[in-house]
Tab-separated table of C-alpha atoms and ligand atoms in Angstrom:
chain	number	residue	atom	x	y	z
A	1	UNK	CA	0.545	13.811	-17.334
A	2	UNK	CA	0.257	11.279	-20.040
A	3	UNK	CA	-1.782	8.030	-19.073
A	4	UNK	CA	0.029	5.064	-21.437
A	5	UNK	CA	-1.857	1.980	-21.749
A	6	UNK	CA	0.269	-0.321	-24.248
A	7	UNK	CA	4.022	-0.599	-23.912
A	8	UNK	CA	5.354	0.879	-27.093
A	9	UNK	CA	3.701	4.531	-26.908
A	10	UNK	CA	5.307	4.071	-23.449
A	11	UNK	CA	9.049	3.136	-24.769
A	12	UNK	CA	8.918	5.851	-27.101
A	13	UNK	CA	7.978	8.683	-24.727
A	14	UNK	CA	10.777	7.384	-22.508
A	15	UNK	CA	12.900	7.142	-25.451
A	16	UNK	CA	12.515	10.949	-25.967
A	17	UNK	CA	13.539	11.374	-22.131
A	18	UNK	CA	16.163	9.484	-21.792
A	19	UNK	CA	17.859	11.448	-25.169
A	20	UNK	CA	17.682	15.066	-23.305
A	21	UNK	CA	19.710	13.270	-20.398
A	22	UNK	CA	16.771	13.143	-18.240
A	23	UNK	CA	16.801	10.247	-15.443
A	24	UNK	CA	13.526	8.313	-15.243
A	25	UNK	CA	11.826	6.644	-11.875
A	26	UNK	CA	9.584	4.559	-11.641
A	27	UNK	CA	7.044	3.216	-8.814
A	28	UNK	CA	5.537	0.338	-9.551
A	29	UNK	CA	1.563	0.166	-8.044
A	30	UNK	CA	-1.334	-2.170	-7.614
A	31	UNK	CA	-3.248	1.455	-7.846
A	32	UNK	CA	-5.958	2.054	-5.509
A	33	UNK	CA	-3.716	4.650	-4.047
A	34	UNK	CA	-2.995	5.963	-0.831
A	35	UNK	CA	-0.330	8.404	1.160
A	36	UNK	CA	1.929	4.930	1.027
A	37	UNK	CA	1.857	4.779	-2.789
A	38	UNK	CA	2.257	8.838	-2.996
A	39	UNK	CA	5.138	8.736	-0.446
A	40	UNK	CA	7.133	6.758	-2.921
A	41	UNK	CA	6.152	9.440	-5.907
A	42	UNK	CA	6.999	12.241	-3.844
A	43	UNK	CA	10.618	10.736	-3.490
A	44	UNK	CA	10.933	9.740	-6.763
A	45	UNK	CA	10.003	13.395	-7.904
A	46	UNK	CA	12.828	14.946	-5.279
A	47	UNK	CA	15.733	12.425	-6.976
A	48	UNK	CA	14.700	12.211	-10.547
A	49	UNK	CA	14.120	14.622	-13.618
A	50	UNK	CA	10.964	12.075	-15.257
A	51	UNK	CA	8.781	9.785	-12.762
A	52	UNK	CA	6.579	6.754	-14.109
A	53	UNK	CA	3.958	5.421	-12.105
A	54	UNK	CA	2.474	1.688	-13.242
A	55	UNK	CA	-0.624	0.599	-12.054
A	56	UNK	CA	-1.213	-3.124	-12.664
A	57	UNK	CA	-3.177	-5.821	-10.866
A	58	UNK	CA	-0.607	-8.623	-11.488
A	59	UNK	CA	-2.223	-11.814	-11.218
A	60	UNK	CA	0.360	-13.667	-11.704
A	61	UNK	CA	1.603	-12.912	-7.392
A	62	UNK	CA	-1.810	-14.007	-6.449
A	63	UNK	CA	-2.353	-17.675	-5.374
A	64	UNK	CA	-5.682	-19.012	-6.893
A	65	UNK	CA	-7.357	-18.704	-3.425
A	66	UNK	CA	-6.507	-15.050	-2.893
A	67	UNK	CA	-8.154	-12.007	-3.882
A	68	UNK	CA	-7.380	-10.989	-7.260
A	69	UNK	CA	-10.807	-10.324	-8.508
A	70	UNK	CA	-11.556	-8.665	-5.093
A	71	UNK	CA	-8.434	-6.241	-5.248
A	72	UNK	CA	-9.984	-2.880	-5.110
A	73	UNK	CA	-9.415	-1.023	-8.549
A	74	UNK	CA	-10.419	2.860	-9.134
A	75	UNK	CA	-8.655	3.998	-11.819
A	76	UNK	CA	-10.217	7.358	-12.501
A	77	UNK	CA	-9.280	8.100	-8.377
A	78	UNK	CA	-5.665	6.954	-8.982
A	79	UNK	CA	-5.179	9.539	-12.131
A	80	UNK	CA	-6.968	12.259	-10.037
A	81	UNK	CA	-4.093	11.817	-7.142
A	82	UNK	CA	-0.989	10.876	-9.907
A	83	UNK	CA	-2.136	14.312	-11.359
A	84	UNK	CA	-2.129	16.472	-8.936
A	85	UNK	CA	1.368	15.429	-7.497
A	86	UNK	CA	2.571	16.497	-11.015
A	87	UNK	CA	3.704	12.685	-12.443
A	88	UNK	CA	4.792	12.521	-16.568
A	89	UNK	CA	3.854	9.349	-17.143
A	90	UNK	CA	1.037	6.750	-15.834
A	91	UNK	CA	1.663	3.388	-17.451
A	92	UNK	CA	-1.455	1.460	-16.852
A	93	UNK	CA	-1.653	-1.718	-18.940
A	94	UNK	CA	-4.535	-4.737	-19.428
A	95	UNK	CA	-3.175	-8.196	-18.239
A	96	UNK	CA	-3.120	-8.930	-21.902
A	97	UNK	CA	-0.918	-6.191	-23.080
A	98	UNK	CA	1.289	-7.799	-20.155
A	99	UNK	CA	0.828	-11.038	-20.553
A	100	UNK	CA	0.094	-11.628	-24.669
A	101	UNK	CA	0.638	-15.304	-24.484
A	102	UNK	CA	1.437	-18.051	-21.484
A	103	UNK	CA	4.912	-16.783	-19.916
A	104	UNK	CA	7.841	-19.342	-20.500
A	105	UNK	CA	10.139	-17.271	-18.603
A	106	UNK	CA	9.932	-16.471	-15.056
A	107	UNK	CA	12.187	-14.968	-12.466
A	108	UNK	CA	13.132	-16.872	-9.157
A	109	UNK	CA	14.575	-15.573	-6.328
A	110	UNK	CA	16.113	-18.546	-4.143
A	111	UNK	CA	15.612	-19.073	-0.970
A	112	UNK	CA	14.591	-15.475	-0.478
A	113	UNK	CA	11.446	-15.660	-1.966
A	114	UNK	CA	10.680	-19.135	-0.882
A	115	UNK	CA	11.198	-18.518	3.483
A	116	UNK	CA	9.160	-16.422	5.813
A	117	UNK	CA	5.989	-15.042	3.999
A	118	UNK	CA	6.951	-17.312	0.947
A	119	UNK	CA	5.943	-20.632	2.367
A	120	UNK	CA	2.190	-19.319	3.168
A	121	UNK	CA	2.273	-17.787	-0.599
A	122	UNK	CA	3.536	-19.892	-2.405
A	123	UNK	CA	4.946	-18.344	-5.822
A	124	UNK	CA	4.131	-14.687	-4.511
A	125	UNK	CA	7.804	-13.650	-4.601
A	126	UNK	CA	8.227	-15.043	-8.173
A	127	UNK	CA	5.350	-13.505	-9.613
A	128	UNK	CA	6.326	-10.117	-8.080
A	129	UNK	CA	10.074	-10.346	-9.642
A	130	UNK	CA	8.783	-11.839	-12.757
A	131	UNK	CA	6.598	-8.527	-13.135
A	132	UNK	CA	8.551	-6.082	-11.973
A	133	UNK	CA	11.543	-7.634	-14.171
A	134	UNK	CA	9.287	-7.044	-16.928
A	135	UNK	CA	8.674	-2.913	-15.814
A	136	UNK	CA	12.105	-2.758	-15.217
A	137	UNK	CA	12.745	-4.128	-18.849
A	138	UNK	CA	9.813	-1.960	-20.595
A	139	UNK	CA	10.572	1.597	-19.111
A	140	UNK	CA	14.470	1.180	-18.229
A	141	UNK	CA	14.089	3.592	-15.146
A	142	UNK	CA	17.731	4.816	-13.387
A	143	UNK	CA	15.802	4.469	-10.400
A	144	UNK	CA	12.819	2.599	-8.812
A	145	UNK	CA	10.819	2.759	-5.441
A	146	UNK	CA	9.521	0.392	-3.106
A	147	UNK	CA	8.338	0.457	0.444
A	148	UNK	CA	9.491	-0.573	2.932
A	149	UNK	CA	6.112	-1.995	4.110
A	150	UNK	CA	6.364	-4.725	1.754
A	151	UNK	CA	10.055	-6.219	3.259
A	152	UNK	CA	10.206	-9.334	1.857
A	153	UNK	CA	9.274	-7.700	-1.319
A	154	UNK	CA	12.235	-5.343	-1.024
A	155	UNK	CA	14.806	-7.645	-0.408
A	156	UNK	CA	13.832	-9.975	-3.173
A	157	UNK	CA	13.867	-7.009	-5.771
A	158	UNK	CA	17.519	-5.646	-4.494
A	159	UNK	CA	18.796	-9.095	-4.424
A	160	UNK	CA	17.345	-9.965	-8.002
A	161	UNK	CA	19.240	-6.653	-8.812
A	162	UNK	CA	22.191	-7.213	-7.581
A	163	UNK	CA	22.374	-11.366	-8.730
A	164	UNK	CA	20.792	-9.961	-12.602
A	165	UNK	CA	23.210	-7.322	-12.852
A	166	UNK	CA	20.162	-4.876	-13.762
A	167	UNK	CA	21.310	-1.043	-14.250
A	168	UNK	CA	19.272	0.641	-11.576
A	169	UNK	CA	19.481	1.718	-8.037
A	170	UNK	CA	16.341	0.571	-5.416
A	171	UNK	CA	15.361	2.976	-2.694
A	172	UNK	CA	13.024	1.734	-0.227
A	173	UNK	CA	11.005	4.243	1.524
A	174	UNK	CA	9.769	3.552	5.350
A	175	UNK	CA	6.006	2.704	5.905
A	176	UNK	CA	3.062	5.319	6.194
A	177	UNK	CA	0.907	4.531	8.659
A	178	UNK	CA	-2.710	5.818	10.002
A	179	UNK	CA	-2.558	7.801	13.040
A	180	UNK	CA	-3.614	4.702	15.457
A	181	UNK	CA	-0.774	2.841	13.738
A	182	UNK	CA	-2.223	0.466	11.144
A	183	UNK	CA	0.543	0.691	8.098
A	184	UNK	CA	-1.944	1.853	5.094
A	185	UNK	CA	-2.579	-0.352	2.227
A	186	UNK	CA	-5.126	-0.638	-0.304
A	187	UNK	CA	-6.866	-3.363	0.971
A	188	UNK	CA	-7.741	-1.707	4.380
A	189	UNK	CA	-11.209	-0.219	2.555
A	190	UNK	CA	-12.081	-3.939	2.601
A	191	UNK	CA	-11.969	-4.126	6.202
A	192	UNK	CA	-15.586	-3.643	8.083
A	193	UNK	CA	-15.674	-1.251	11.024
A	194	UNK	CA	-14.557	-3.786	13.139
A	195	UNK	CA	-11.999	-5.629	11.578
A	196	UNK	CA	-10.751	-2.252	11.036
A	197	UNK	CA	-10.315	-1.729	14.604
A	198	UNK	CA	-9.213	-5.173	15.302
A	199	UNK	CA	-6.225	-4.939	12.486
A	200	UNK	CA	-4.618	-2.005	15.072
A	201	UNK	CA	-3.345	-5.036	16.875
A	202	UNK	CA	-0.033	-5.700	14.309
A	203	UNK	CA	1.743	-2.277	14.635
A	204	UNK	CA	1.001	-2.780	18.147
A	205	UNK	CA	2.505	-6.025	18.861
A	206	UNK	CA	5.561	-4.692	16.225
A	207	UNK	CA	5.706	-2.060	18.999
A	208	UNK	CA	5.869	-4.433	21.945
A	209	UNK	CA	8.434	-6.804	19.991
A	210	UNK	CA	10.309	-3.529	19.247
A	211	UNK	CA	10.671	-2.421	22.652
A	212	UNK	CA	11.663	-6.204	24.227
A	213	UNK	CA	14.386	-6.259	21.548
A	214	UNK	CA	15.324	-2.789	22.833
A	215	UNK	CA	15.278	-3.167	26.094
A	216	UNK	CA	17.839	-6.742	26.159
A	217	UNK	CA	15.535	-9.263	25.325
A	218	UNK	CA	17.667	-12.019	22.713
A	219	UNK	CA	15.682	-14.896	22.516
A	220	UNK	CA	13.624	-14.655	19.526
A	221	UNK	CA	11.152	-17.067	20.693
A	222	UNK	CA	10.470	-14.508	23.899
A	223	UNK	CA	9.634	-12.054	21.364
A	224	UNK	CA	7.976	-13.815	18.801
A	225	UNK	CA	5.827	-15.800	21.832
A	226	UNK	CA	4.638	-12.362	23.121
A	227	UNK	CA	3.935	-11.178	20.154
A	228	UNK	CA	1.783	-13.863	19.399
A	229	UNK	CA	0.144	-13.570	22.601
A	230	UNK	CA	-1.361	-10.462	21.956
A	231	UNK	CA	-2.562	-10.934	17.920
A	232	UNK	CA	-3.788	-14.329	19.001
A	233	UNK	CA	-5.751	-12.479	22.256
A	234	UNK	CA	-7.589	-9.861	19.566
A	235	UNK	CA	-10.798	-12.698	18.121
A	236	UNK	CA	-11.022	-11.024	14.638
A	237	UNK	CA	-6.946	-11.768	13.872
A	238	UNK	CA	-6.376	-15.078	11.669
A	239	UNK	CA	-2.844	-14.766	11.989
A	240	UNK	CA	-1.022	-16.208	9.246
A	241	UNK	CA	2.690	-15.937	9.535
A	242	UNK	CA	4.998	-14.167	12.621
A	243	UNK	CA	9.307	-13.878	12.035
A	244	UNK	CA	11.676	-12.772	13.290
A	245	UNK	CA	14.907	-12.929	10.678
A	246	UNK	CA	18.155	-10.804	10.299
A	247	UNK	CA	17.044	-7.443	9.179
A	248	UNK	CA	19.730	-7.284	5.869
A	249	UNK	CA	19.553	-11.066	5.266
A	250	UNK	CA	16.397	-12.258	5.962
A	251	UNK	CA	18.265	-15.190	7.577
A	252	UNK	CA	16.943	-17.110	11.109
A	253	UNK	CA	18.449	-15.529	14.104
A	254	UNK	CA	19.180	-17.789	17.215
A	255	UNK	CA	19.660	-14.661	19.397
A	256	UNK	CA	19.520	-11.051	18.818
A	257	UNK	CA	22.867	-9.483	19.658
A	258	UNK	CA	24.727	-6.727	17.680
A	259	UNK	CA	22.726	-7.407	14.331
A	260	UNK	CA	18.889	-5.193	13.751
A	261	UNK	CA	16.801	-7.471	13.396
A	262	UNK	CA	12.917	-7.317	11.554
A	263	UNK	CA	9.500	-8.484	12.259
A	264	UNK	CA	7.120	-9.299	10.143
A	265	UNK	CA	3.635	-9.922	10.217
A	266	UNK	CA	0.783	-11.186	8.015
A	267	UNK	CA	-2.884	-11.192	9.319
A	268	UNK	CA	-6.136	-11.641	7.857
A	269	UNK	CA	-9.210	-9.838	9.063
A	270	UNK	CA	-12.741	-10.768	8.349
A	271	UNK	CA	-10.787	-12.658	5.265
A	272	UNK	CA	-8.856	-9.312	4.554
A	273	UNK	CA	-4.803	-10.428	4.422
A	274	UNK	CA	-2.581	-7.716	5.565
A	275	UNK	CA	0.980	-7.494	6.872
A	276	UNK	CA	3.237	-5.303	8.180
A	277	UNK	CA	7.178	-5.048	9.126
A	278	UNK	CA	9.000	-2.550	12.312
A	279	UNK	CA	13.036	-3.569	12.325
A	280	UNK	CA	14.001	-3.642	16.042
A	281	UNK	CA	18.024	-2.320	17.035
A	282	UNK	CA	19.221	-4.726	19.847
A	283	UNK	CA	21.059	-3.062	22.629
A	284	UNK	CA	24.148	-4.000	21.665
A	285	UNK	CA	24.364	-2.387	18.890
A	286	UNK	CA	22.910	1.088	20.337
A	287	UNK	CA	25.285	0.804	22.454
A	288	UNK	CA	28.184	0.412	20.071
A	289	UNK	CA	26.708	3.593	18.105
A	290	UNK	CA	26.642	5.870	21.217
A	291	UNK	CA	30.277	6.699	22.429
A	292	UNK	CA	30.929	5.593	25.785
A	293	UNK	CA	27.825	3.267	25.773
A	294	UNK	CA	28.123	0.121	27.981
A	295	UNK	CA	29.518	-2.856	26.413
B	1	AMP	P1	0.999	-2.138	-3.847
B	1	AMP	O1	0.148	-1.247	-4.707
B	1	AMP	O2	0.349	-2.541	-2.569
B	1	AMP	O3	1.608	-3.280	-4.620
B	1	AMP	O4	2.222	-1.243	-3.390
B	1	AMP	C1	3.029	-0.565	-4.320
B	1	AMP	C2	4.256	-0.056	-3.620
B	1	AMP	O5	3.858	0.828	-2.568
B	1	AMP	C3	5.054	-1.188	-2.977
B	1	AMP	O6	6.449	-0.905	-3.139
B	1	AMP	C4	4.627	-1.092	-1.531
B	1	AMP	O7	5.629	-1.581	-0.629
B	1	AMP	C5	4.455	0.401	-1.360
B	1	AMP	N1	3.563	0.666	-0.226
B	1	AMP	C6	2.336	0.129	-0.011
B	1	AMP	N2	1.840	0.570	1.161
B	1	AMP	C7	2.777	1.385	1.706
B	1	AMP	C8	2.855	2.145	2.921
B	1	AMP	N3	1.884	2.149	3.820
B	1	AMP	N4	3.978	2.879	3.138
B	1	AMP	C9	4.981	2.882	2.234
B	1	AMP	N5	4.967	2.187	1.068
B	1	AMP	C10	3.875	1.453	0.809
């Protein structure tokens, strides 16, 4: 495995790949890995010859009152785990190798990145495709990974894709969870033993919006309102932002009919912001899938 800090040492081992007719992948990281990040690595080792991991604090997606300097960061325990799973290439650079001067240039994705978990970060979603733009320029991958945990994220990336004309395919890869539920995530080591136990409450009330949406319930409001209930009922949830949106779109739904829909969640903890998705299949549309179903 060969750890790359500065962008041409990376283009020229990539370079070198890409001339045998190997594909590349790449999953881009925040580091301070976990069985989420490695989930991603382990499916871009299955689907392509090469896989590049980047690990890089991007500060540029964090709003001035959020927690860049707190971010965790262990880079020696993020090698350790990209080594053993058998990665070529770790491409971990300093903001400055990333950023050499003020950035004239930024990438925008409109209204995606501006609804839902966009208008309580402000300029998240455009420092995120701005950066990953930027990976996607430096190591030219035929492939790249995200999870699904992040589905805001997602969407913006495929839809910057598709609107750029960029030559690579997404995959997103479903969320790892702990075994009481809570998805996994780099910043749950900042959690204290009781926030920690508190934070079970999101996959939870994903669970219980889930099921209503399951069982017939198509008023959003229903959903969202119980949902609510329940975060708002746990004292150690700041909740921050609760939706409900088309599950391919992102788009407002008046009432869930034959469409999936997704929920998405961001919570803070004890000042700890985390967030979490579960897409929810109206009847209708199990129904239409299973022969014979009821209409
Ligand atoms: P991060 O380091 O948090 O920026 O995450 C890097 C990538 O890993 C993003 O595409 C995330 O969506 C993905 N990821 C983070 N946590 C999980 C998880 N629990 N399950 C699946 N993917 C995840």
């Amino acid at each position: 495995m060969q750890l790359i800090e500065t962008i041409a040492p990376l283009r020229a081992a990539l370079y070198d790949y890409r001339r045998k007719g190997e594909t590349i992948g790449v999953v881009p990281t925040m580091g301070y890995l976990h069985d989420g990040h490695l989930a991603l690595v382990e499916r871009a080792k299955a689907e392509c010859d090469r896989v590049v991991v980047t690990v890089f604090v991007n500060p540029t997606q964090f709003g001035p009152s959020e927690d860049f300097a707190a971010y965790p960061r262990d880079r020696e325990r993020d090698l350790a785990m990209l080594e053993r799973l058998a990665v070529d290439v770790v491409f971990a650079p300093t903001v400055e190798e990333m950023y050499p001067r003020p950035g004239q240039t930024t990438v925008s994705v409109k209204p995606l990145g501006d609804i839902l978990i966009g208008t309580v970060r402000p300029g998240h979603f455009s420092g995120v495709a701005t950066v990953v733009s930027k990976l996607f320029h430096i190591v030219q991958p035929d492939r790249a990974y995200f999870g699904e945990k992040d589905y805001q994220q997602l969407a913006v990336i495929r839809r910057m894709v598709a609107d750029l004309d960029m030559p690579l395919t997404i995959v997103g890869v479903p969320t790892v969870r702990e075994p009481d539920g809570l998805a996994m995530s780099s910043r749950n080591v900042r959690l204290t033993p009781e926030a920690r136990a508190a934070a079970k409450v999101l996959s939870r009330a994903l669970g219980e919006g889930e099921r209503l949406i399951g069982a017939g319930e198509a008023d959003p409001q229903v959903v969202l309102e119980t949902m609510r209930g329940m975060i708002t009922a746990e004292p150690l949830a700041e909740l921050r932002s609760l939706d409900l949106a088309d599950a391919e779109t992102l788009e407002a739904v008046e009432r869930v009919e034959a469409r999936p829909v997704v929920l998405l969640v961001t919570a803070a903890f004890g000042g700890v912001l985390l967030i979490d998705e579960r897409v929810a299949h109206p009847i209708a549309e199990l129904n239409e899938t299973e022969p014979g179903g009821e209409r």
